[in-house]
mmCIF file of C-alpha atoms and ligand atoms in Angstrom:
data_model
loop_
_atom_site.group_PDB
_atom_site.id
_atom_site.type_symbol
_atom_site.label_atom_id
_atom_site.label_comp_id
_atom_site.label_asym_id
_atom_site.label_seq_id
_atom_site.Cartn_x
_atom_site.Cartn_y
_atom_site.Cartn_z
ATOM 1 C CA MET O 1 -82.460 -130.700 7.648
ATOM 2 C CA ASP O 2 -86.311 -129.987 7.282
ATOM 3 C CA LYS O 3 -87.186 -129.693 3.876
ATOM 4 C CA GLU O 4 -91.011 -128.192 5.398
ATOM 5 C CA THR O 5 -89.689 -125.796 8.532
ATOM 6 C CA PRO O 6 -86.133 -124.872 8.215
ATOM 7 C CA HIS O 7 -84.619 -123.577 11.845
ATOM 8 C CA LEU O 8 -82.119 -120.296 11.096
ATOM 9 C CA CYS O 9 -80.728 -117.556 13.594
ATOM 10 C CA ALA O 10 -81.503 -113.944 12.718
ATOM 11 C CA GLU O 11 -79.193 -113.809 10.895
ATOM 12 C CA CYS O 12 -78.887 -116.360 8.163
ATOM 13 C CA ALA O 13 -82.991 -115.958 8.401
ATOM 14 C CA SER O 14 -82.532 -112.330 7.328
ATOM 15 C CA ARG O 15 -79.818 -112.942 4.815
ATOM 16 C CA LEU O 16 -82.068 -115.083 3.064
ATOM 17 C CA GLY O 17 -85.342 -113.245 3.230
ATOM 18 C CA LEU O 18 -87.095 -116.437 5.063
ATOM 19 C CA THR O 19 -87.352 -114.391 8.554
ATOM 20 C CA GLN O 20 -90.315 -116.712 8.657
ATOM 21 C CA TYR O 21 -88.480 -119.409 9.966
ATOM 22 C CA GLU O 22 -86.431 -117.887 12.699
ATOM 23 C CA SER O 23 -85.077 -119.777 15.893
ATOM 24 C CA LYS O 24 -82.794 -119.784 18.546
ATOM 25 C CA GLU O 25 -81.027 -122.751 16.690
ATOM 26 C CA CYS O 26 -79.491 -123.098 13.275
ATOM 27 C CA ASP O 27 -79.806 -125.696 11.153
ATOM 28 C CA LEU O 28 -77.412 -124.111 8.264
ATOM 29 C CA CYS O 29 -74.647 -122.546 9.629
ATOM 30 C CA GLY O 30 -74.868 -123.993 12.530
ATOM 31 C CA GLY O 31 -74.021 -120.977 14.883
ATOM 32 C CA ILE O 32 -70.869 -119.957 12.931
ATOM 33 C CA LEU O 33 -71.966 -116.943 11.646
ATOM 34 C CA GLN O 34 -72.186 -116.746 15.926
ATOM 35 C CA LEU O 35 -68.912 -116.181 15.738
ATOM 36 C CA THR O 36 -67.213 -118.963 17.040
ATOM 37 C CA THR O 37 -64.168 -119.376 19.753
ATOM 38 C CA LEU O 38 -61.711 -120.342 16.434
ATOM 39 C CA LEU O 39 -61.323 -116.335 16.247
ATOM 40 C CA ASP O 40 -60.355 -116.388 19.417
ATOM 41 C CA SER O 41 -57.538 -118.629 18.885
ATOM 42 C CA VAL O 42 -56.054 -116.205 15.921
ATOM 43 C CA SER O 43 -53.158 -115.012 17.692
ATOM 44 C CA PRO O 44 -49.991 -113.910 15.227
ATOM 45 C CA ILE O 45 -47.246 -113.890 15.877
ATOM 46 C CA PHE O 46 -45.638 -111.531 13.684
ATOM 47 C CA GLU O 47 -45.410 -108.359 11.934
ATOM 48 C CA TYR O 48 -48.221 -107.328 9.333
ATOM 49 C CA SER O 49 -50.247 -103.776 9.449
ATOM 50 C CA THR O 50 -52.457 -105.150 7.306
ATOM 51 C CA PHE O 51 -55.217 -108.465 7.104
ATOM 52 C CA SER O 52 -57.491 -110.133 4.734
ATOM 53 C CA VAL O 53 -59.236 -113.274 5.890
ATOM 54 C CA GLY O 54 -60.098 -116.651 4.198
ATOM 55 C CA VAL O 55 -62.973 -118.742 5.798
ATOM 56 C CA VAL O 56 -63.150 -122.145 4.560
ATOM 57 C CA LEU O 57 -66.261 -124.269 5.149
ATOM 58 C CA PRO O 58 -68.029 -127.088 5.418
ATOM 59 C CA LYS O 59 -69.104 -128.579 2.503
ATOM 60 C CA GLU O 60 -72.405 -129.627 4.174
ATOM 61 C CA ILE O 61 -73.138 -126.262 4.721
ATOM 62 C CA LEU O 62 -72.483 -124.783 1.145
ATOM 63 C CA GLN O 63 -74.780 -126.744 -0.104
ATOM 64 C CA LYS O 64 -77.628 -127.020 2.608
ATOM 65 C CA GLU O 65 -77.543 -123.635 0.972
ATOM 66 C CA ALA O 66 -77.685 -123.882 -1.927
ATOM 67 C CA GLU O 67 -80.389 -125.812 -1.174
ATOM 68 C CA LEU O 68 -82.804 -123.404 0.257
ATOM 69 C CA VAL O 69 -82.069 -121.197 -2.670
ATOM 70 C CA SER O 70 -83.445 -123.383 -4.773
ATOM 71 C CA MET O 71 -85.924 -124.335 -3.023
ATOM 72 C CA TYR O 72 -87.498 -120.908 -2.217
ATOM 73 C CA LYS O 73 -86.045 -120.130 -5.212
ATOM 74 C CA LEU O 74 -84.666 -116.957 -3.504
ATOM 75 C CA ARG O 75 -82.760 -114.417 -6.159
ATOM 76 C CA SER O 76 -79.222 -112.272 -5.349
ATOM 77 C CA VAL O 77 -78.582 -113.959 -2.338
ATOM 78 C CA ARG O 78 -75.178 -112.287 -0.168
ATOM 79 C CA GLY O 79 -74.305 -116.217 0.013
ATOM 80 C CA ILE O 80 -72.909 -117.669 3.728
ATOM 81 C CA LYS O 81 -68.981 -117.507 3.126
ATOM 82 C CA THR O 82 -68.809 -113.773 1.859
ATOM 83 C CA GLU O 83 -71.073 -112.723 5.020
ATOM 84 C CA LEU O 84 -68.774 -114.348 7.550
ATOM 85 C CA ASN O 85 -66.008 -113.598 5.408
ATOM 86 C CA LYS O 86 -67.148 -110.220 6.412
ATOM 87 C CA LYS O 87 -68.209 -110.678 10.039
ATOM 88 C CA THR O 88 -65.149 -112.600 11.270
ATOM 89 C CA ARG O 89 -63.245 -108.968 9.089
ATOM 90 C CA GLU O 90 -64.555 -106.654 10.937
ATOM 91 C CA TYR O 91 -64.901 -108.848 14.237
ATOM 92 C CA LEU O 92 -60.856 -109.479 13.711
ATOM 93 C CA LYS O 93 -60.170 -105.507 13.110
ATOM 94 C CA LYS O 94 -61.618 -104.624 16.293
ATOM 95 C CA ARG O 95 -59.982 -107.169 18.344
ATOM 96 C CA LEU O 96 -56.117 -106.888 17.132
ATOM 97 C CA GLY O 97 -56.638 -103.272 16.158
ATOM 98 C CA LYS O 98 -54.531 -103.366 12.656
ATOM 99 C CA GLU O 99 -56.649 -103.042 9.158
ATOM 100 C CA ALA O 100 -57.374 -105.360 6.905
ATOM 101 C CA ASP O 101 -56.605 -104.746 3.204
ATOM 102 C CA ILE O 102 -58.756 -107.141 0.344
ATOM 103 C CA GLU O 103 -55.816 -106.756 -2.168
ATOM 104 C CA ASP O 104 -53.093 -106.074 -1.471
ATOM 105 C CA PRO O 105 -52.645 -107.624 2.522
ATOM 106 C CA ASP O 106 -49.151 -107.859 4.482
ATOM 107 C CA ALA O 107 -50.911 -111.333 6.034
ATOM 108 C CA ILE O 108 -54.445 -113.088 4.886
ATOM 109 C CA PHE O 109 -55.898 -115.593 8.521
ATOM 110 C CA GLU O 110 -57.492 -118.819 6.555
ATOM 111 C CA ILE O 111 -60.234 -119.349 9.502
ATOM 112 C CA ASN O 112 -60.520 -123.264 8.271
ATOM 113 C CA TYR O 113 -63.907 -124.356 10.379
ATOM 114 C CA VAL O 114 -63.211 -127.944 7.927
ATOM 115 C CA LYS O 115 -60.025 -128.863 9.889
ATOM 116 C CA GLN O 116 -61.083 -126.121 13.130
ATOM 117 C CA ARG O 117 -57.833 -124.500 13.369
ATOM 118 C CA VAL O 118 -56.370 -120.663 12.006
ATOM 119 C CA PHE O 119 -53.242 -120.453 9.185
ATOM 120 C CA TYR O 120 -51.318 -117.816 8.217
ATOM 121 C CA ARG O 121 -49.958 -116.585 5.355
ATOM 122 C CA ILE O 122 -48.004 -114.170 5.162
ATOM 123 C CA LYS O 123 -46.821 -112.067 1.831
ATOM 124 C CA SER O 124 -43.763 -112.961 0.696
ATOM 125 C CA LEU O 125 -40.890 -109.854 0.987
ATOM 126 C CA THR O 126 -39.979 -107.682 -1.898
ATOM 127 C CA ILE O 127 -36.280 -105.850 -2.219
ATOM 128 C CA SER O 128 -34.778 -104.938 -4.771
ATOM 129 C CA GLY O 129 -30.925 -103.914 -6.136
ATOM 130 C CA ARG O 130 -28.409 -104.001 -8.337
ATOM 131 C CA TYR O 131 -25.009 -106.852 -7.881
ATOM 132 C CA ASN O 132 -22.025 -106.442 -9.376
ATOM 133 C CA LYS O 133 -19.832 -109.615 -8.817
ATOM 134 C CA TYR O 134 -15.952 -109.945 -8.434
ATOM 135 C CA ASP O 135 -15.849 -113.289 -8.465
ATOM 136 C CA ARG O 136 -15.271 -116.568 -10.962
ATOM 137 C CA GLY O 137 -16.316 -118.920 -9.380
ATOM 138 C CA LEU O 138 -19.553 -117.853 -8.190
ATOM 139 C CA PRO O 139 -22.588 -119.292 -9.408
ATOM 140 C CA GLN O 140 -25.683 -116.135 -9.503
ATOM 141 C CA THR O 141 -28.240 -118.251 -8.221
ATOM 142 C CA LYS O 142 -27.978 -121.108 -5.722
ATOM 143 C CA TRP O 143 -26.907 -124.414 -8.721
ATOM 144 C CA TYR O 144 -28.511 -127.846 -7.699
ATOM 145 C CA CYS O 145 -26.579 -131.308 -7.216
ATOM 146 C CA LYS O 146 -27.150 -132.712 -10.437
ATOM 147 C CA SER O 147 -26.834 -136.146 -8.515
ATOM 148 C CA CYS O 148 -29.561 -136.088 -5.397
ATOM 149 C CA ARG O 149 -31.081 -133.399 -6.689
ATOM 150 C CA GLY O 150 -30.370 -131.044 -3.395
ATOM 151 C CA ARG O 151 -31.079 -133.866 -0.885
ATOM 152 C CA GLY O 152 -27.084 -133.971 -0.630
ATOM 153 C CA CYS O 153 -24.794 -136.549 -1.639
ATOM 154 C CA LYS O 154 -21.376 -138.021 -1.945
ATOM 155 C CA LYS O 155 -20.027 -135.677 -5.027
ATOM 156 C CA CYS O 156 -21.574 -132.780 -3.515
ATOM 157 C CA ASN O 157 -19.723 -132.885 -0.307
ATOM 158 C CA PHE O 158 -23.898 -133.588 1.176
ATOM 159 C CA LEU O 159 -24.538 -129.791 1.125
ATOM 160 C CA GLY O 160 -26.749 -130.762 -1.998
ATOM 161 C CA LYS O 161 -25.408 -127.828 -4.404
ATOM 162 C CA MET O 162 -22.506 -127.574 -6.564
ATOM 163 C CA TYR O 163 -21.127 -124.680 -5.344
ATOM 164 C CA PRO O 164 -20.220 -123.713 -1.612
ATOM 165 C CA THR O 165 -22.805 -120.326 -1.846
ATOM 166 C CA SER O 166 -23.683 -117.564 -5.160
ATOM 167 C CA VAL O 167 -24.971 -114.044 -5.528
ATOM 168 C CA GLU O 168 -28.912 -114.818 -3.636
ATOM 169 C CA GLU O 169 -27.134 -116.614 -1.001
ATOM 170 C CA ILE O 170 -24.772 -113.900 -0.167
ATOM 171 C CA ILE O 171 -27.656 -111.247 -0.619
ATOM 172 C CA ALA O 172 -29.890 -113.256 1.334
ATOM 173 C CA ALA O 173 -27.804 -114.307 4.412
ATOM 174 C CA PRO O 174 -28.000 -112.013 6.498
ATOM 175 C CA LEU O 175 -32.161 -109.979 5.261
ATOM 176 C CA LEU O 176 -33.717 -113.646 6.081
ATOM 177 C CA GLU O 177 -31.047 -113.132 10.092
ATOM 178 C CA ALA O 178 -32.916 -110.328 9.987
ATOM 179 C CA THR O 179 -36.320 -111.332 8.168
ATOM 180 C CA HIS O 180 -36.671 -114.704 10.012
ATOM 181 C CA GLY O 181 -38.101 -115.338 7.072
ATOM 182 C CA LYS O 182 -38.348 -118.977 5.511
ATOM 183 C CA MET O 183 -36.004 -118.595 2.013
ATOM 184 C CA THR O 184 -35.361 -116.969 -1.521
ATOM 185 C CA ARG O 185 -36.112 -116.209 -4.339
ATOM 186 C CA PHE O 186 -33.872 -114.990 -6.756
ATOM 187 C CA HIS O 187 -34.423 -112.661 -10.122
ATOM 188 C CA GLY O 188 -32.223 -110.286 -12.130
ATOM 189 C CA ALA O 189 -32.183 -109.370 -14.768
ATOM 190 C CA GLY O 190 -30.988 -111.697 -16.336
ATOM 191 C CA ARG O 191 -27.948 -113.638 -15.616
ATOM 192 C CA GLU O 192 -23.995 -113.869 -16.317
ATOM 193 C CA ASP O 193 -22.126 -116.688 -16.645
ATOM 194 C CA ILE O 194 -20.053 -118.146 -13.745
ATOM 195 C CA ASP O 195 -16.804 -117.587 -14.693
ATOM 196 C CA VAL O 196 -18.181 -113.658 -15.620
ATOM 197 C CA GLN O 197 -17.632 -110.965 -13.562
ATOM 198 C CA MET O 198 -20.339 -108.618 -13.569
ATOM 199 C CA LEU O 199 -19.061 -105.260 -13.935
ATOM 200 C CA GLY O 200 -19.722 -101.426 -14.542
ATOM 201 C CA ASP O 201 -22.598 -99.855 -12.206
ATOM 202 C CA GLY O 202 -24.734 -103.634 -11.464
ATOM 203 C CA ARG O 203 -27.252 -105.805 -12.494
ATOM 204 C CA PRO O 204 -30.971 -105.367 -11.961
ATOM 205 C CA PHE O 205 -32.471 -108.226 -9.648
ATOM 206 C CA VAL O 206 -35.373 -108.618 -6.686
ATOM 207 C CA ILE O 207 -34.790 -110.762 -3.645
ATOM 208 C CA GLU O 208 -37.984 -112.328 -2.503
ATOM 209 C CA ILE O 209 -38.005 -112.940 1.259
ATOM 210 C CA LEU O 210 -40.007 -115.936 1.441
ATOM 211 C CA ASN O 211 -42.404 -115.832 5.057
ATOM 212 C CA PRO O 212 -41.182 -113.180 6.801
ATOM 213 C CA LYS O 213 -41.670 -112.683 10.127
ATOM 214 C CA VAL O 214 -40.480 -109.080 10.392
ATOM 215 C CA ARG O 215 -41.397 -106.699 7.621
ATOM 216 C CA THR O 216 -39.704 -104.030 8.746
ATOM 217 C CA LEU O 217 -35.201 -103.759 7.480
ATOM 218 C CA ASP O 218 -33.188 -100.813 8.187
ATOM 219 C CA LEU O 219 -32.013 -101.700 4.154
ATOM 220 C CA GLU O 220 -29.604 -99.885 4.742
ATOM 221 C CA VAL O 221 -27.663 -101.477 7.224
ATOM 222 C CA MET O 222 -28.554 -104.551 4.935
ATOM 223 C CA GLN O 223 -26.943 -103.048 2.649
ATOM 224 C CA SER O 224 -23.639 -103.163 4.423
ATOM 225 C CA LYS O 225 -23.733 -106.692 5.660
ATOM 226 C CA ILE O 226 -24.034 -107.908 2.109
ATOM 227 C CA ASN O 227 -20.896 -106.057 1.124
ATOM 228 C CA GLU O 228 -18.688 -107.527 3.811
ATOM 229 C CA ASP O 229 -17.956 -110.579 1.426
ATOM 230 C CA LYS O 230 -15.527 -108.514 -0.477
ATOM 231 C CA ARG O 231 -16.713 -111.206 -3.666
ATOM 232 C CA ILE O 232 -19.510 -109.160 -4.822
ATOM 233 C CA HIS O 233 -20.870 -105.804 -3.977
ATOM 234 C CA VAL O 234 -24.580 -104.458 -3.406
ATOM 235 C CA THR O 235 -25.846 -100.839 -4.122
ATOM 236 C CA CYS O 236 -29.312 -99.697 -4.017
ATOM 237 C CA LEU O 237 -30.948 -102.168 -1.890
ATOM 238 C CA SER O 238 -34.874 -100.335 -1.734
ATOM 239 C CA ALA O 239 -38.074 -102.474 -1.578
ATOM 240 C CA CYS O 240 -40.363 -103.020 -4.294
ATOM 241 C CA THR O 241 -42.893 -104.198 -5.873
ATOM 242 C CA LYS O 242 -44.331 -107.775 -7.400
ATOM 243 C CA PRO O 243 -44.750 -106.988 -10.887
ATOM 244 C CA LEU O 244 -40.970 -105.853 -10.847
ATOM 245 C CA ILE O 245 -39.954 -109.368 -10.965
ATOM 246 C CA GLU O 246 -41.932 -110.352 -14.251
ATOM 247 C CA LYS O 247 -41.020 -107.138 -15.744
ATOM 248 C CA LEU O 248 -37.050 -107.877 -14.807
ATOM 249 C CA LYS O 249 -37.204 -111.165 -16.843
ATOM 250 C CA ASN O 250 -39.183 -110.504 -19.155
ATOM 251 C CA THR O 251 -37.369 -107.654 -20.726
ATOM 252 C CA LYS O 252 -34.306 -107.724 -23.012
ATOM 253 C CA TYR O 253 -32.206 -105.388 -21.545
ATOM 254 C CA LYS O 254 -28.945 -105.053 -24.272
ATOM 255 C CA LYS O 255 -25.889 -104.732 -22.656
ATOM 256 C CA THR O 256 -22.374 -103.907 -23.042
ATOM 257 C CA TYR O 257 -19.553 -106.956 -21.871
ATOM 258 C CA ILE O 258 -15.248 -106.933 -22.464
ATOM 259 C CA ALA O 259 -14.013 -109.818 -24.163
ATOM 260 C CA TYR O 260 -9.992 -110.838 -23.451
ATOM 261 C CA LEU O 261 -9.151 -112.886 -26.981
ATOM 262 C CA ASP O 262 -6.475 -116.047 -26.221
ATOM 263 C CA LYS O 263 -4.791 -114.396 -28.988
ATOM 264 C CA LYS O 264 -3.089 -110.340 -29.534
ATOM 265 C CA LEU O 265 -4.190 -108.867 -32.856
ATOM 266 C CA THR O 266 -2.859 -106.320 -35.672
ATOM 267 C CA LEU O 267 -4.567 -103.153 -36.066
ATOM 268 C CA GLU O 268 -5.897 -104.250 -38.851
ATOM 269 C CA GLU O 269 -7.982 -106.469 -37.499
ATOM 270 C CA ILE O 270 -8.891 -104.992 -34.934
ATOM 271 C CA SER O 271 -10.612 -102.859 -37.291
ATOM 272 C CA LYS O 272 -12.283 -105.249 -39.766
ATOM 273 C CA ILE O 273 -13.816 -106.622 -36.168
ATOM 274 C CA GLU O 274 -14.460 -102.799 -35.243
ATOM 275 C CA LYS O 275 -16.185 -103.038 -38.295
ATOM 276 C CA GLU O 276 -17.634 -106.298 -39.739
ATOM 277 C CA LEU O 277 -19.083 -107.548 -36.323
ATOM 278 C CA THR O 278 -21.062 -104.481 -36.108
ATOM 279 C CA THR O 279 -23.622 -106.292 -37.829
ATOM 280 C CA GLU O 280 -27.309 -109.273 -37.581
ATOM 281 C CA ILE O 281 -26.090 -111.864 -36.255
ATOM 282 C CA GLU O 282 -27.302 -115.889 -36.389
ATOM 283 C CA GLN O 283 -26.618 -117.704 -33.438
ATOM 284 C CA ARG O 284 -28.007 -121.765 -32.878
ATOM 285 C CA THR O 285 -28.261 -122.627 -29.421
ATOM 286 C CA PRO O 286 -24.728 -123.202 -28.207
ATOM 287 C CA ILE O 287 -23.158 -126.619 -28.016
ATOM 288 C CA ARG O 288 -22.418 -125.625 -24.641
ATOM 289 C CA VAL O 289 -26.109 -125.123 -23.214
ATOM 290 C CA SER O 290 -28.078 -127.130 -25.873
ATOM 291 C CA HIS O 291 -28.511 -130.165 -22.690
ATOM 292 C CA ARG O 292 -30.496 -127.655 -21.157
ATOM 293 C CA ARG O 293 -31.669 -124.557 -24.002
ATOM 294 C CA SER O 294 -33.992 -125.501 -26.998
ATOM 295 C CA ASP O 295 -32.529 -125.888 -30.318
ATOM 296 C CA LYS O 296 -33.083 -123.004 -32.225
ATOM 297 C CA ILE O 297 -31.695 -120.035 -34.709
ATOM 298 C CA ARG O 298 -31.644 -116.399 -32.451
ATOM 299 C CA LYS O 299 -30.880 -112.937 -34.399
ATOM 300 C CA ARG O 300 -29.309 -110.725 -31.807
ATOM 301 C CA LYS O 301 -27.871 -107.233 -33.156
ATOM 302 C CA VAL O 302 -23.706 -105.718 -32.185
ATOM 303 C CA TYR O 303 -24.596 -102.586 -32.344
ATOM 304 C CA LYS O 304 -20.942 -101.417 -31.686
ATOM 305 C CA VAL O 305 -17.785 -102.728 -31.642
ATOM 306 C CA ILE O 306 -14.101 -101.473 -30.200
ATOM 307 C CA GLY O 307 -10.586 -102.993 -29.678
ATOM 308 C CA LYS O 308 -7.599 -102.532 -28.042
ATOM 309 C CA ASN O 309 -4.173 -103.746 -27.094
ATOM 310 C CA ASN O 310 -3.110 -103.547 -23.731
ATOM 311 C CA LYS O 311 -1.924 -106.933 -22.672
ATOM 312 C CA THR O 312 -4.346 -108.988 -24.794
ATOM 313 C CA THR O 313 -6.683 -107.751 -27.548
ATOM 314 C CA GLU O 314 -9.682 -106.757 -25.579
ATOM 315 C CA LEU O 315 -13.327 -106.453 -27.570
ATOM 316 C CA GLU O 316 -16.061 -104.116 -25.864
ATOM 317 C CA VAL O 317 -18.669 -105.227 -26.971
ATOM 318 C CA TYR O 318 -22.300 -103.019 -27.587
ATOM 319 C CA CYS O 319 -25.068 -105.183 -28.305
ATOM 320 C CA ASP O 320 -28.395 -106.974 -28.347
ATOM 321 C CA GLY O 321 -29.537 -109.218 -24.515
ATOM 322 C CA GLY O 322 -29.143 -112.618 -25.252
ATOM 323 C CA LEU O 323 -26.720 -113.086 -27.369
ATOM 324 C CA TYR O 324 -23.354 -115.285 -26.487
ATOM 325 C CA ILE O 325 -20.963 -113.532 -26.342
ATOM 326 C CA LYS O 326 -18.022 -116.522 -25.578
ATOM 327 C CA GLU O 327 -19.514 -117.883 -29.540
ATOM 328 C CA LEU O 328 -19.576 -114.914 -31.385
ATOM 329 C CA ILE O 329 -16.185 -114.117 -30.555
ATOM 330 C CA SER O 330 -15.236 -118.423 -31.260
ATOM 331 C CA GLY O 331 -17.556 -119.372 -33.718
ATOM 332 C CA ASP O 332 -19.305 -122.003 -31.854
ATOM 333 C CA LYS O 333 -18.405 -123.937 -34.927
ATOM 334 C CA ASP O 334 -20.287 -121.647 -36.734
ATOM 335 C CA ARG O 335 -22.949 -121.343 -35.295
ATOM 336 C CA THR O 336 -22.734 -118.671 -34.655
ATOM 337 C CA ILE O 337 -22.969 -115.884 -37.525
ATOM 338 C CA PRO O 338 -19.958 -114.338 -38.180
ATOM 339 C CA SER O 339 -18.000 -114.143 -35.312
ATOM 340 C CA VAL O 340 -15.127 -112.764 -34.274
ATOM 341 C CA SER O 341 -13.076 -116.732 -35.491
ATOM 342 C CA SER O 342 -14.966 -116.499 -39.049
ATOM 343 C CA ILE O 343 -14.892 -112.418 -39.994
ATOM 344 C CA LEU O 344 -10.301 -113.345 -39.680
ATOM 345 C CA GLU O 345 -10.152 -117.393 -40.311
ATOM 346 C CA LYS O 346 -8.672 -117.741 -37.827
ATOM 347 C CA GLN O 347 -9.696 -120.128 -34.545
ATOM 348 C CA MET O 348 -10.012 -117.988 -32.422
ATOM 349 C CA LEU O 349 -11.934 -118.018 -28.435
ATOM 350 C CA CYS O 350 -12.358 -115.768 -25.401
ATOM 351 C CA LYS O 351 -10.429 -116.224 -22.826
ATOM 352 C CA GLU O 352 -12.705 -114.055 -20.563
ATOM 353 C CA LEU O 353 -15.406 -111.806 -20.090
ATOM 354 C CA ASP O 354 -16.976 -109.420 -18.544
ATOM 355 C CA VAL O 355 -20.868 -106.617 -18.618
ATOM 356 C CA ILE O 356 -19.979 -103.503 -17.618
ATOM 357 C CA LYS O 357 -23.050 -102.027 -18.505
ATOM 358 C CA ILE O 358 -26.977 -104.233 -18.296
ATOM 359 C CA HIS O 359 -28.332 -100.591 -19.828
ATOM 360 C CA CYS O 360 -31.748 -101.632 -17.954
ATOM 361 C CA ASP O 361 -33.984 -98.332 -16.985
ATOM 362 C CA ILE O 362 -34.380 -99.606 -13.523
HETATM 363 ZN ZN1 LIG U 1 -77.333 -118.839 10.995
HETATM 364 ZN ZN1 LIG U 2 -25.499 -134.078 -4.349
#
């Protein structure tokens, strides 16, 4: 650029307050501010009602502008990027007949002048609900094969995963089909072991659908499609916003379980358990999860235990979230204290386990 007499288009000249250098050519923006044909190639083929734009400019333009600003000691200049963003937004608003929304748009159009291309970023759809699980062989989320990490190998029958399906995949299938989304992310208010049923009014969850081409869904229809699979049951399906995900993940909700013991207890033993297990439990990370969880001692409270005898002894346990119930029964080689085993001074096991309530206000 000629440092003595820069040539600036009318837009740049007035923006920088250098009107004396106004010219037909522009050494700075090269005419981009006149809005190029690149903008006319913006043609989203997905559903959205609000959009925002992001402009990517060649580094040289930004450098040139910085040079001019320092050379002429310009102050409070509206930068070319800000200006172009605004102009582009206004232009596309008219052309596409859609609303601009800087805060939380359905889609962002990246106008990339370096690659001379337009990129589209579509906001995820987030849907909340509650699920029940009636199958003792179903994981909550897709469980990638340890050997191949999802690529597919002999060990996993070339599925890339350890189990044929999961709560997540059953819920995701009709949603992905309806939205033409790319994939899903599943966030539960905690998770149950694969062999544990989720009963009662279910476990709250949020499912994120990435890259959806359709945003308007009939959630009642979706819910009945999901519920055709009798291994799970979904209720309360509704649109939600992203902050709910953090809330679900970061809150420890109290839970109520029913644990089915491997041996039938006497009524005296049951009342001893009801009394002595209702206390603070010190639980070291169970052996069975120690390969994926850090080894530490947690303190969790048991608030109430009600025991009764049917085919076997059933203990209803109301407790803090994050307490491992199978180990609360077995004692896990004295890593959980007290436990049903330690109180009764005999080895007890949890034969089956159900979650019957997540104490959660969502
Ligand atoms: Zn210019
Ligand atoms: Zn594999």
